[in-house]
CSV table of C-alpha atoms in Angstrom, one decimal:
chain,number,residue,atom,x,y,z
E,1,MET,CA,0.0,0.0,0.0
E,2,SER,CA,1.0,3.6,-0.3
E,3,ALA,CA,2.0,5.2,3.0
E,4,SER,CA,3.3,8.4,4.5
E,5,ARG,CA,5.0,8.9,7.8
E,6,HIS,CA,1.7,9.4,9.7
E,7,SER,CA,-1.4,8.0,7.9
E,8,GLY,CA,-0.3,6.0,4.9
E,9,THR,CA,-0.4,9.0,2.4
E,10,THR,CA,0.1,12.7,2.3
E,11,ASP,CA,-1.6,15.2,0.1
E,12,GLU,CA,1.7,16.9,-0.7
E,13,LEU,CA,5.3,16.5,0.1
E,14,GLY,CA,6.5,18.1,3.3
E,15,PRO,CA,6.5,17.8,7.1
E,16,ASP,CA,4.0,15.9,9.2
E,17,GLU,CA,0.5,17.4,9.3
E,18,PRO,CA,-1.8,17.1,12.3
E,19,GLU,CA,-4.4,14.4,12.3
E,20,ARG,CA,-7.8,15.6,11.2
E,21,ASP,CA,-10.8,15.2,13.4
E,22,GLY,CA,-14.1,13.8,12.3
E,23,PRO,CA,-15.4,10.6,10.7
E,24,VAL,CA,-13.1,8.7,8.4
E,25,GLY,CA,-14.2,8.7,4.8
E,26,PRO,CA,-13.1,9.2,1.2
E,27,ASP,CA,-10.9,12.3,0.9
E,28,GLY,CA,-7.9,13.4,-1.1
E,29,SER,CA,-5.6,11.1,0.8
E,30,ASP,CA,-7.7,8.1,0.0
E,31,LEU,CA,-7.9,9.0,-3.6
E,32,LEU,CA,-4.1,9.6,-3.8
E,33,ALA,CA,-3.5,6.2,-2.1
E,34,ALA,CA,-5.8,4.4,-4.6
E,35,LEU,CA,-4.1,6.1,-7.6
E,36,LEU,CA,-0.6,5.3,-6.4
E,37,ASP,CA,-1.4,1.7,-5.6
E,38,GLY,CA,-3.1,1.2,-8.9
E,39,MET,CA,-0.1,2.3,-11.0
E,40,ASP,CA,1.8,-0.3,-13.1
E,41,ALA,CA,5.1,1.4,-12.3
E,42,ALA,CA,6.8,1.5,-9.0
E,43,LEU,CA,6.8,5.0,-7.5
E,44,CYS,CA,8.5,6.7,-4.5
E,45,ALA,CA,8.9,10.3,-3.6
E,46,PHE,CA,11.3,12.3,-1.5
E,47,ASP,CA,10.8,15.7,0.3
E,48,ALA,CA,13.4,18.4,-0.1
E,49,GLY,CA,15.5,16.8,2.6
E,50,GLY,CA,15.7,13.5,0.8
E,51,VAL,CA,13.2,11.7,3.2
E,52,VAL,CA,11.0,9.1,1.6
E,53,THR,CA,7.4,10.2,1.7
E,54,HIS,CA,5.6,7.9,-0.7
E,55,TRP,CA,6.0,4.2,-1.6
E,56,ASN,CA,3.4,2.3,-3.6
E,57,ARG,CA,2.7,-1.4,-4.0
E,58,GLU,CA,4.6,-1.9,-7.2
E,59,ALA,CA,7.7,-0.6,-5.5
E,60,GLU,CA,7.0,-3.1,-2.7
E,61,ARG,CA,6.6,-5.9,-5.2
E,62,ILE,CA,9.9,-5.2,-7.0
E,63,LEU,CA,12.1,-4.6,-3.9
E,64,GLY,CA,10.2,-6.4,-1.1
E,65,TRP,CA,10.2,-3.4,1.2
E,66,THR,CA,6.8,-2.4,2.5
E,67,ALA,CA,5.5,1.1,2.7
E,68,ALA,CA,5.8,1.1,6.5
E,69,GLU,CA,9.4,0.1,6.2
E,70,ALA,CA,10.3,2.6,3.5
E,71,VAL,CA,8.4,5.8,4.3
E,72,GLY,CA,10.3,8.0,6.7
E,73,ARG,CA,13.8,6.8,5.8
E,74,HIS,CA,16.4,9.2,4.6
E,75,GLY,CA,17.4,8.3,1.1
E,76,PHE,CA,18.2,4.7,0.0
E,77,ALA,CA,21.5,4.3,1.8
E,78,GLY,CA,22.0,1.1,3.7
E,79,TRP,CA,18.6,-0.5,2.8
E,80,ALA,CA,17.7,0.0,-0.9
E,81,VAL,CA,21.2,0.9,-2.2
E,82,ARG,CA,24.6,-0.3,-1.2
E,83,GLU,CA,26.5,2.2,1.0
E,84,ALA,CA,29.2,2.5,-1.7
E,85,ASP,CA,26.6,3.6,-4.3
E,86,ALA,CA,24.3,5.6,-2.1
E,87,GLU,CA,25.9,9.0,-2.5
E,88,GLU,CA,25.9,8.7,-6.3
E,89,VAL,CA,22.4,7.4,-6.5
E,90,GLU,CA,20.9,10.0,-4.2
E,91,GLY,CA,22.8,12.8,-5.9
E,92,ARG,CA,21.4,11.8,-9.3
E,93,LEU,CA,17.9,11.5,-8.0
E,94,MET,CA,17.9,14.7,-6.1
E,95,SER,CA,19.5,16.6,-8.9
E,96,ALA,CA,16.1,16.5,-10.6
E,97,MET,CA,14.9,19.2,-8.2
E,98,GLU,CA,17.0,21.8,-10.1
E,99,ALA,CA,16.8,20.3,-13.6
E,100,PRO,CA,14.1,21.0,-16.1
E,101,GLY,CA,11.8,18.1,-17.2
E,102,ARG,CA,12.4,14.5,-16.4
E,103,GLN,CA,15.7,12.8,-15.7
E,104,VAL,CA,16.3,9.1,-16.8
E,105,HIS,CA,18.8,7.0,-15.0
E,106,GLU,CA,19.7,3.3,-14.6
E,107,PHE,CA,21.2,1.8,-11.4
E,108,ALA,CA,21.0,-1.2,-9.2
E,109,LEU,CA,18.7,-1.3,-6.1
E,110,LEU,CA,18.7,-3.8,-3.3
E,111,THR,CA,15.8,-6.0,-2.5
E,112,LYS,CA,14.8,-6.9,1.1
E,113,ASP,CA,16.3,-10.4,0.8
E,114,GLY,CA,19.7,-9.0,-0.3
E,115,GLY,CA,19.3,-9.4,-4.1
E,116,ARG,CA,20.0,-6.7,-6.6
E,117,VAL,CA,17.7,-5.4,-9.3
E,118,LEU,CA,18.7,-3.2,-12.2
E,119,VAL,CA,16.0,-0.5,-12.6
E,120,ARG,CA,15.4,2.4,-15.0
E,121,THR,CA,14.1,5.5,-13.2
E,122,GLN,CA,12.4,8.7,-14.3
E,123,SER,CA,12.6,11.4,-11.8
E,124,ALA,CA,11.3,15.0,-11.8
E,125,ALA,CA,10.9,17.9,-9.3
E,126,VAL,CA,7.7,18.4,-7.3
E,127,ARG,CA,6.7,22.0,-6.9
E,128,GLY,CA,5.2,23.5,-3.8
E,129,PRO,CA,2.4,26.1,-3.7
E,130,ASP,CA,5.0,28.8,-4.1
E,131,GLY,CA,6.4,27.2,-7.2
E,132,LYS,CA,9.6,26.2,-5.6
E,133,PRO,CA,10.9,22.7,-5.6
E,134,ALA,CA,9.5,20.8,-2.6
E,135,GLY,CA,10.8,17.4,-3.4
E,136,VAL,CA,11.3,14.7,-6.1
E,137,TYR,CA,9.1,11.9,-7.4
E,138,CYS,CA,10.8,8.8,-8.9
E,139,ALA,CA,9.0,6.2,-11.0
E,140,PHE,CA,11.0,3.1,-11.7
E,141,SER,CA,10.7,-0.4,-13.3
E,142,GLU,CA,12.9,-3.3,-13.9
E,143,VAL,CA,15.1,-2.7,-16.9
E,144,HIS,CA,14.1,-5.9,-18.7
E,145,THR,CA,10.4,-5.0,-18.3
E,146,GLN,CA,11.1,-1.6,-19.7
E,147,ILE,CA,13.1,-3.0,-22.5
E,148,ASP,CA,10.3,-5.4,-23.3
E,149,LEU,CA,7.8,-2.6,-23.4
E,150,GLU,CA,10.1,-0.5,-25.7
E,151,ARG,CA,10.6,-3.5,-28.0
E,152,SER,CA,6.8,-4.0,-28.2
E,153,ILE,CA,6.2,-0.4,-29.1
E,154,ALA,CA,9.1,-0.4,-31.6
E,155,LEU,CA,7.8,-3.6,-33.2
E,156,SER,CA,4.3,-2.1,-33.5
E,157,GLU,CA,5.6,1.1,-35.1
E,158,ALA,CA,7.8,-0.8,-37.5
E,159,LEU,CA,5.0,-3.1,-38.6
E,160,PHE,CA,2.8,-0.2,-39.4
E,161,GLU,CA,5.4,1.8,-41.2
E,162,ASP,CA,8.2,-0.3,-42.7
E,163,ALA,CA,7.0,-3.9,-42.9
E,164,SER,CA,7.3,-5.6,-46.3
E,165,TRP,CA,4.0,-7.5,-45.7
E,166,GLY,CA,0.5,-6.2,-45.1
E,167,VAL,CA,-0.7,-5.6,-41.6
E,168,VAL,CA,-4.3,-4.8,-40.8
E,169,LEU,CA,-5.9,-4.5,-37.4
E,170,VAL,CA,-9.6,-5.6,-37.7
E,171,ASP,CA,-12.0,-4.6,-35.0
E,172,ALA,CA,-14.6,-6.9,-33.5
E,173,ASP,CA,-17.1,-5.7,-36.2
E,174,LEU,CA,-14.7,-7.0,-38.9
E,175,ARG,CA,-13.8,-3.5,-40.1
E,176,PRO,CA,-10.2,-2.3,-40.5
E,177,ALA,CA,-9.1,-0.1,-37.6
E,178,VAL,CA,-5.4,0.3,-38.6
E,179,VAL,CA,-3.8,-0.4,-42.0
E,180,ASN,CA,-0.1,-0.2,-42.8
E,181,ALA,CA,1.4,1.2,-46.0
E,182,HIS,CA,2.0,-2.2,-47.6
E,183,ALA,CA,-1.6,-3.4,-47.0
E,184,ALA,CA,-3.0,-0.1,-48.4
E,185,ARG,CA,-1.0,-0.6,-51.6
E,186,SER,CA,-2.2,-4.2,-51.9
E,187,LEU,CA,-5.8,-3.1,-51.4
E,188,GLY,CA,-5.4,-0.3,-53.9
E,189,ILE,CA,-6.7,2.3,-51.4
E,190,GLY,CA,-5.3,5.0,-49.1
E,191,ARG,CA,-4.5,4.1,-45.5
E,192,THR,CA,-7.1,6.4,-44.0
E,193,SER,CA,-9.7,5.6,-46.7
E,194,ALA,CA,-9.8,1.9,-45.6
E,195,LEU,CA,-10.6,2.6,-42.0
E,196,GLY,CA,-14.0,1.6,-40.7
E,197,ARG,CA,-15.2,0.3,-44.1
E,198,PRO,CA,-16.7,-3.2,-44.6
E,199,LEU,CA,-14.3,-5.6,-46.2
E,200,GLY,CA,-16.8,-6.1,-49.0
E,201,GLU,CA,-16.1,-2.5,-50.2
E,202,LEU,CA,-12.4,-3.2,-50.3
E,203,LEU,CA,-12.4,-6.6,-52.1
E,204,ALA,CA,-14.4,-7.8,-55.1
E,205,GLN,CA,-14.1,-11.5,-54.3
E,206,GLY,CA,-12.9,-13.6,-51.5
E,207,VAL,CA,-14.6,-11.5,-48.8
E,208,GLU,CA,-16.7,-14.4,-47.5
E,209,GLU,CA,-13.7,-16.7,-46.9
E,210,LEU,CA,-11.7,-13.8,-45.3
E,211,GLU,CA,-14.6,-12.8,-42.9
E,212,SER,CA,-15.1,-16.5,-42.0
E,213,ALA,CA,-11.4,-16.7,-41.0
E,214,LEU,CA,-11.6,-13.5,-39.0
E,215,THR,CA,-14.7,-14.7,-37.2
E,216,HIS,CA,-13.1,-18.0,-36.4
E,217,VAL,CA,-10.1,-16.3,-34.9
E,218,LEU,CA,-12.3,-14.0,-32.7
E,219,ALA,CA,-14.1,-17.1,-31.4
E,220,GLU,CA,-11.4,-19.8,-31.2
E,221,GLY,CA,-8.0,-18.0,-31.4
E,222,ALA,CA,-5.2,-18.0,-33.9
E,223,PRO,CA,-5.0,-20.9,-36.4
E,224,PRO,CA,-1.9,-23.2,-36.2
E,225,ALA,CA,-0.6,-22.3,-39.7
E,226,PRO,CA,-1.0,-19.6,-42.3
E,227,ALA,CA,-3.9,-19.8,-44.7
E,228,GLU,CA,-3.8,-19.0,-48.4
E,229,ILE,CA,-6.8,-17.0,-49.6
E,230,TRP,CA,-7.6,-16.0,-53.2
E,231,VAL,CA,-9.1,-12.5,-53.5
E,232,SER,CA,-10.0,-10.1,-56.3
E,233,VAL,CA,-8.8,-6.5,-55.7
E,234,ARG,CA,-10.4,-3.6,-57.5
E,235,THR,CA,-7.8,-1.5,-59.4
E,236,PRO,CA,-8.1,1.3,-62.1
E,237,GLU,CA,-7.2,-1.4,-64.6
E,238,GLY,CA,-10.0,-3.6,-63.4
E,239,GLU,CA,-10.2,-6.5,-61.0
E,240,GLN,CA,-7.0,-8.4,-60.3
E,241,ARG,CA,-7.0,-11.9,-58.8
E,242,ARG,CA,-4.4,-12.3,-56.1
E,243,CYS,CA,-3.4,-15.0,-53.6
E,244,TRP,CA,-2.5,-13.8,-50.1
E,245,ARG,CA,-0.8,-16.0,-47.5
E,246,CYS,CA,-2.5,-14.9,-44.3
E,247,GLY,CA,-1.7,-15.2,-40.6
E,248,PHE,CA,-4.1,-14.2,-37.9
E,249,VAL,CA,-3.7,-13.4,-34.2
E,250,ARG,CA,-6.5,-12.5,-31.7
E,251,LEU,CA,-6.0,-9.3,-29.9
E,252,ALA,CA,-7.1,-9.0,-26.2
E,253,SER,CA,-7.0,-6.0,-23.9
E,254,PRO,CA,-4.2,-6.3,-21.3
E,255,LEU,CA,-6.2,-4.0,-19.0
E,256,ALA,CA,-9.3,-6.1,-18.7
E,257,GLU,CA,-9.8,-8.6,-15.9
E,258,GLU,CA,-11.4,-11.0,-18.4
E,259,PRO,CA,-9.9,-11.6,-21.9
E,260,VAL,CA,-12.1,-9.3,-24.0
E,261,PRO,CA,-11.2,-9.5,-27.7
E,262,LEU,CA,-10.3,-6.2,-29.3
E,263,GLY,CA,-10.2,-7.6,-32.8
E,264,VAL,CA,-7.8,-9.5,-35.0
E,265,GLY,CA,-4.3,-8.8,-36.2
E,266,TRP,CA,-4.3,-9.8,-39.9
E,267,LEU,CA,-0.9,-10.2,-41.6
E,268,PHE,CA,-0.6,-11.2,-45.2
E,269,VAL,CA,1.9,-11.4,-48.1
E,270,ASP,CA,1.2,-11.7,-51.8
E,271,VAL,CA,2.2,-15.1,-53.1
E,272,THR,CA,0.3,-14.9,-56.4
E,273,GLU,CA,3.4,-15.3,-58.7
E,274,GLY,CA,4.7,-18.3,-56.7
E,275,LYS,CA,1.3,-20.0,-56.6
E,276,GLN,CA,0.8,-19.4,-60.3
E,277,GLY,CA,4.2,-20.8,-61.0
E,278,GLU,CA,3.4,-23.9,-58.9
E,279,GLN,CA,0.1,-24.4,-60.7
E,280,GLU,CA,1.7,-24.0,-64.1
E,281,ALA,CA,4.5,-26.4,-63.3
E,282,SER,CA,2.0,-28.9,-61.9
E,283,LEU,CA,-0.2,-28.5,-65.1
E,284,LEU,CA,2.9,-29.0,-67.3
E,285,ARG,CA,3.9,-32.1,-65.5
E,286,PHE,CA,0.3,-33.5,-65.8
E,287,ARG,CA,0.1,-32.8,-69.5
E,288,ALA,CA,3.5,-34.2,-70.2
E,289,ASN,CA,2.5,-37.3,-68.3
E,290,GLN,CA,-0.7,-37.6,-70.4
E,291,LEU,CA,1.2,-37.3,-73.6
E,292,HIS,CA,3.5,-40.0,-72.5
E,293,ARG,CA,0.7,-42.3,-71.4
E,294,ALA,CA,-1.2,-41.7,-74.7
E,295,ALA,CA,1.9,-42.5,-76.8
E,296,ARG,CA,2.4,-45.8,-74.9
E,297,ALA,CA,-1.2,-46.8,-75.3
E,298,ALA,CA,-1.4,-45.7,-79.0
E,299,ALA,CA,1.7,-47.8,-79.8
E,300,GLU,CA,-0.3,-51.0,-78.9
E,301,CYS,CA,-3.1,-50.2,-81.4
E,302,GLU,CA,-3.2,-52.1,-84.7
E,303,ASP,CA,-5.6,-49.5,-86.2
E,304,PRO,CA,-4.0,-46.1,-86.5
E,305,ARG,CA,-7.5,-44.5,-86.3
E,306,GLU,CA,-8.0,-46.1,-82.9
E,307,ALA,CA,-4.7,-44.6,-81.9
E,308,ALA,CA,-6.0,-41.2,-82.9
E,309,THR,CA,-9.0,-41.5,-80.5
E,310,ILE,CA,-6.7,-42.7,-77.7
E,311,HIS,CA,-4.6,-39.5,-78.1
E,312,LEU,CA,-7.9,-37.5,-78.1
E,313,ASP,CA,-9.2,-39.2,-74.9
E,314,PHE,CA,-6.0,-38.7,-73.0
E,315,ALA,CA,-5.8,-35.0,-74.0
E,316,LEU,CA,-9.3,-34.3,-72.8
E,317,ALA,CA,-8.6,-35.1,-69.1
E,318,GLY,CA,-8.6,-31.7,-67.3
E,319,PHE,CA,-8.3,-29.9,-70.6
E,320,ALA,CA,-11.7,-29.8,-72.3
E,321,ASP,CA,-15.2,-31.2,-72.2
E,322,HIS,CA,-15.6,-32.3,-75.9
E,323,ALA,CA,-13.3,-32.9,-78.8
E,324,LEU,CA,-13.7,-33.5,-82.5
E,325,ILE,CA,-11.4,-34.7,-85.3
E,326,ASP,CA,-12.1,-33.6,-88.9
E,327,ARG,CA,-10.1,-34.6,-91.9
E,328,VAL,CA,-9.8,-32.8,-95.2
E,329,ALA,CA,-12.2,-34.3,-97.7
E,330,GLY,CA,-10.4,-35.8,-100.7
E,331,GLY,CA,-7.1,-36.3,-98.9
E,332,PRO,CA,-4.4,-34.1,-97.5
E,333,VAL,CA,-3.6,-30.8,-99.1
E,334,ALA,CA,0.0,-29.8,-99.6
E,335,ASP,CA,-0.9,-26.1,-99.7
E,336,ALA,CA,-3.3,-24.4,-97.4
E,337,GLU,CA,-4.2,-22.0,-100.2
E,338,ALA,CA,-5.3,-24.7,-102.6
E,339,GLU,CA,-7.9,-23.7,-105.1
E,340,GLY,CA,-11.6,-24.1,-104.1
E,341,PRO,CA,-13.1,-24.2,-100.7
E,342,VAL,CA,-11.9,-26.8,-98.2
E,343,ARG,CA,-14.4,-29.3,-96.9
E,344,LEU,CA,-14.0,-31.3,-93.7
E,345,VAL,CA,-15.3,-34.8,-92.9
E,346,ARG,CA,-15.9,-35.9,-89.2
E,347,VAL,CA,-13.5,-38.7,-88.3
E,348,ALA,CA,-13.9,-39.0,-84.5
E,349,ALA,CA,-15.9,-37.3,-81.7
E,350,THR,CA,-16.5,-37.6,-78.0
E,351,PRO,CA,-20.1,-38.7,-77.1
E,352,SER,CA,-22.5,-35.8,-76.9
E,353,GLY,CA,-24.5,-37.3,-74.0
E,354,ALA,CA,-23.0,-39.5,-71.3
E,355,PRO,CA,-19.2,-39.4,-71.0
E,356,GLY,CA,-17.2,-42.1,-72.6
E,357,PRO,CA,-14.3,-42.8,-75.0
E,358,SER,CA,-14.2,-41.1,-78.4
E,359,LEU,CA,-16.0,-42.8,-81.3
E,360,LEU,CA,-14.9,-43.2,-84.9
E,361,THR,CA,-17.4,-41.7,-87.3
E,362,GLY,CA,-17.5,-40.5,-90.9
E,363,ALA,CA,-17.7,-43.9,-92.6
E,364,ALA,CA,-20.0,-42.3,-95.2
E,365,GLY,CA,-17.5,-39.6,-96.0
E,366,LEU,CA,-20.2,-36.8,-95.9
E,367,PRO,CA,-18.7,-33.3,-95.3
E,368,VAL,CA,-19.7,-31.4,-92.1
E,369,ARG,CA,-21.9,-28.4,-92.7
E,370,TYR,CA,-19.5,-25.8,-91.6
E,371,GLY,CA,-20.4,-22.3,-92.6
E,372,GLN,CA,-18.1,-19.7,-94.2
E,373,GLY,CA,-15.7,-18.3,-91.6
E,374,HIS,CA,-16.0,-21.3,-89.3
E,375,PRO,CA,-13.0,-21.6,-86.9
E,376,ALA,CA,-12.1,-25.0,-88.2
E,377,LEU,CA,-12.0,-23.8,-91.8
E,378,GLN,CA,-10.0,-20.8,-90.7
E,379,CYS,CA,-7.6,-23.2,-89.0
E,380,VAL,CA,-7.0,-25.1,-92.2
E,381,GLU,CA,-6.6,-21.9,-94.3
E,382,ARG,CA,-4.1,-20.5,-91.9
E,383,ALA,CA,-2.4,-23.8,-91.0
E,384,GLY,CA,-2.4,-22.6,-87.4
E,385,SER,CA,-4.4,-22.6,-84.2
E,386,VAL,CA,-7.6,-20.6,-83.9
E,387,ARG,CA,-9.5,-19.8,-80.6
E,388,ALA,CA,-13.1,-18.8,-80.5
E,389,SER,CA,-15.6,-18.0,-77.7
E,390,ALA,CA,-19.3,-17.1,-77.3
E,391,GLY,CA,-18.4,-14.3,-75.0
E,392,SER,CA,-20.5,-13.0,-72.1
E,393,VAL,CA,-24.0,-13.7,-73.6
E,394,PRO,CA,-27.2,-15.2,-72.2
E,395,ALA,CA,-27.3,-19.0,-72.1
E,396,GLU,CA,-29.7,-19.2,-75.0
E,397,LYS,CA,-27.5,-17.1,-77.2
E,398,ALA,CA,-24.5,-19.3,-76.3
E,399,ARG,CA,-26.5,-22.3,-77.2
E,400,GLU,CA,-27.3,-20.9,-80.6
E,401,TRP,CA,-23.7,-19.9,-81.1
E,402,ALA,CA,-22.6,-23.6,-80.5
E,403,VAL,CA,-25.3,-25.3,-82.5
E,404,GLY,CA,-24.8,-23.0,-85.4
E,405,ARG,CA,-21.2,-24.2,-85.6
E,406,GLN,CA,-22.1,-27.9,-85.5
E,407,TRP,CA,-20.8,-28.2,-82.0
E,408,PRO,CA,-22.4,-29.6,-78.8
E,409,ALA,CA,-25.0,-27.2,-77.4
E,410,ASP,CA,-23.1,-26.6,-74.1
E,411,ALA,CA,-19.9,-25.5,-75.7
E,412,VAL,CA,-18.9,-21.8,-75.2
E,413,HIS,CA,-15.1,-21.9,-75.8
E,414,ALA,CA,-13.3,-23.5,-78.7
E,415,LEU,CA,-9.8,-24.2,-79.8
E,416,CYS,CA,-8.9,-25.6,-83.2
E,417,ALA,CA,-5.5,-27.0,-84.0
E,418,VAL,CA,-4.4,-28.0,-87.5
E,419,LEU,CA,-3.3,-31.5,-88.2
E,420,ARG,CA,-0.1,-31.4,-90.2
E,421,SER,CA,2.2,-34.3,-91.3
E,422,ARG,CA,4.9,-34.4,-94.0
E,423,GLY,CA,4.3,-30.8,-95.0
E,424,ARG,CA,0.6,-31.4,-95.7
E,425,THR,CA,-2.6,-30.4,-93.9
E,426,LEU,CA,-4.7,-33.5,-93.0
E,427,GLY,CA,-7.5,-31.8,-91.0
E,428,VAL,CA,-8.4,-30.1,-87.7
E,429,VAL,CA,-8.8,-31.3,-84.1
E,430,THR,CA,-11.2,-29.1,-82.1
E,431,PHE,CA,-11.4,-28.9,-78.3
E,432,LEU,CA,-14.5,-27.5,-76.7
E,433,ARG,CA,-15.2,-26.2,-73.1
E,434,GLY,CA,-18.5,-25.5,-71.4
E,435,ALA,CA,-19.5,-22.5,-69.3
E,436,GLY,CA,-18.0,-23.9,-66.2
E,437,ARG,CA,-14.4,-23.5,-67.6
E,438,SER,CA,-12.3,-20.5,-68.5
E,439,SER,CA,-11.6,-19.7,-72.1
E,440,PHE,CA,-8.5,-21.2,-73.9
E,441,GLU,CA,-5.2,-19.4,-73.5
E,442,ARG,CA,-2.0,-19.4,-75.4
E,443,SER,CA,-0.5,-22.1,-73.2
E,444,ASP,CA,-3.6,-24.3,-74.0
E,445,ALA,CA,-3.0,-23.8,-77.7
E,446,VAL,CA,0.6,-25.0,-77.3
E,447,TYR,CA,-0.7,-28.2,-75.6
E,448,ALA,CA,-3.4,-28.7,-78.3
E,449,GLU,CA,-0.7,-28.4,-81.0
E,450,ASP,CA,1.4,-31.1,-79.3
E,451,VAL,CA,-1.7,-33.4,-79.3
E,452,ALA,CA,-2.4,-32.4,-82.9
E,453,VAL,CA,1.0,-33.5,-84.1
E,454,ARG,CA,0.5,-37.0,-82.6
E,455,ILE,CA,-3.0,-37.3,-84.1
E,456,ALA,CA,-1.8,-36.1,-87.5
E,457,THR,CA,1.0,-38.7,-87.4
E,458,VAL,CA,-1.3,-41.6,-86.8
E,459,LEU,CA,-3.9,-40.4,-89.3
E,460,ASP,CA,-1.2,-40.1,-91.9
E,461,LEU,CA,-0.2,-43.6,-91.1
E,462,ALA,CA,-3.8,-44.7,-91.5
E,463,GLY,CA,-3.8,-43.2,-95.1
E,464,VAL,CA,-0.6,-45.1,-95.9
E,465,VAL,CA,-2.1,-48.4,-94.6
E,466,ASP,CA,-5.3,-47.8,-96.6
E,467,ARG,CA,-3.3,-47.3,-99.8
E,468,GLU,CA,-1.3,-50.4,-99.2
């Protein structure tokens, strides 16, 4: 407890005051005692003569000396400081009476059981009613505690200024309360503009997953490992899809008796390029494996046409929903700009209903009714790949687009790759995707061309076998 030389506390520093008559009740002394004892820092005070006048509970906790044992002693000599160090320590403390502002010192104090504690002190003069120094107050704490506090403050400031990853403090209502510079850049918004706004206004996609993670952390605590969340960020160039590796920590007030959550600390780093690289590498490995397996299976086929369907079936896995093989009517053409329109005959196709292996067709040799400008015809004319898409249109319009091109009704994206062998064009292989897949990209065209080379080879072999 806090104490003075006569009643546990004094209202101001100085000599003893007479006891007050009347009932005991809350007064200035009681309030001062409560304030001193509630402090997190140890505090003692000296009058102008260097006599201890105040000593709070935190000082008692650190050094072991009670208020009754400390108040009234002259300085620290012989009990709280070694005799050899007493003169220097007291001189540094009392010098605060004549110095402006606060003085900060570090020195060793003695505990009641004879141990030593290195403390950091802040001392300043206490002025009397006449404005003259009436004494000194000294607040002190263990050095390692002070250093820990300073480190925590320094870490907090560094995270919100210089960190190379995003840091966002989200309140219990799942709204950003503090945003560092890196996070603001990642969100494409100013640091102050993001404060207090719902996450749905900051992100175009991925909000539900992020809010679910934050709610879980508030209820259960931090997850054991980082989580990777895909989001879409609004930018002046449009929405950009990003992958953020996120870590979460629950924040609780250190001042509350019960752990009351203040919110969530959300840290994230953009790993989009790395994830895309991993996905691309995994896709390349899968496709290379499919090509290898298809070649092994096709090598066991006696009929080269059956080998063509095997290549087609292996290529479909994870790549497209439907596939067609059309050959040039009348045999291969040596020049893509041959006179007269090119006609194509269906050789093989995947079933349009239930899934299954590709089927050989076109025994009658009837040309497919492709209209002028059809992507398959353009592919033959250019001797190169052609991509086509229905675009963002209603489902009925997309259906008309597919049926009009003699494709399955659910197709919305198409990729045609030319079949070339021995310098001649044999036909076209067409891959089709439904609305649940993305459109074909350049990397998809490269894979389709690899498949087309293998199909063209076995179809050319089939023609040689037929002639023989």
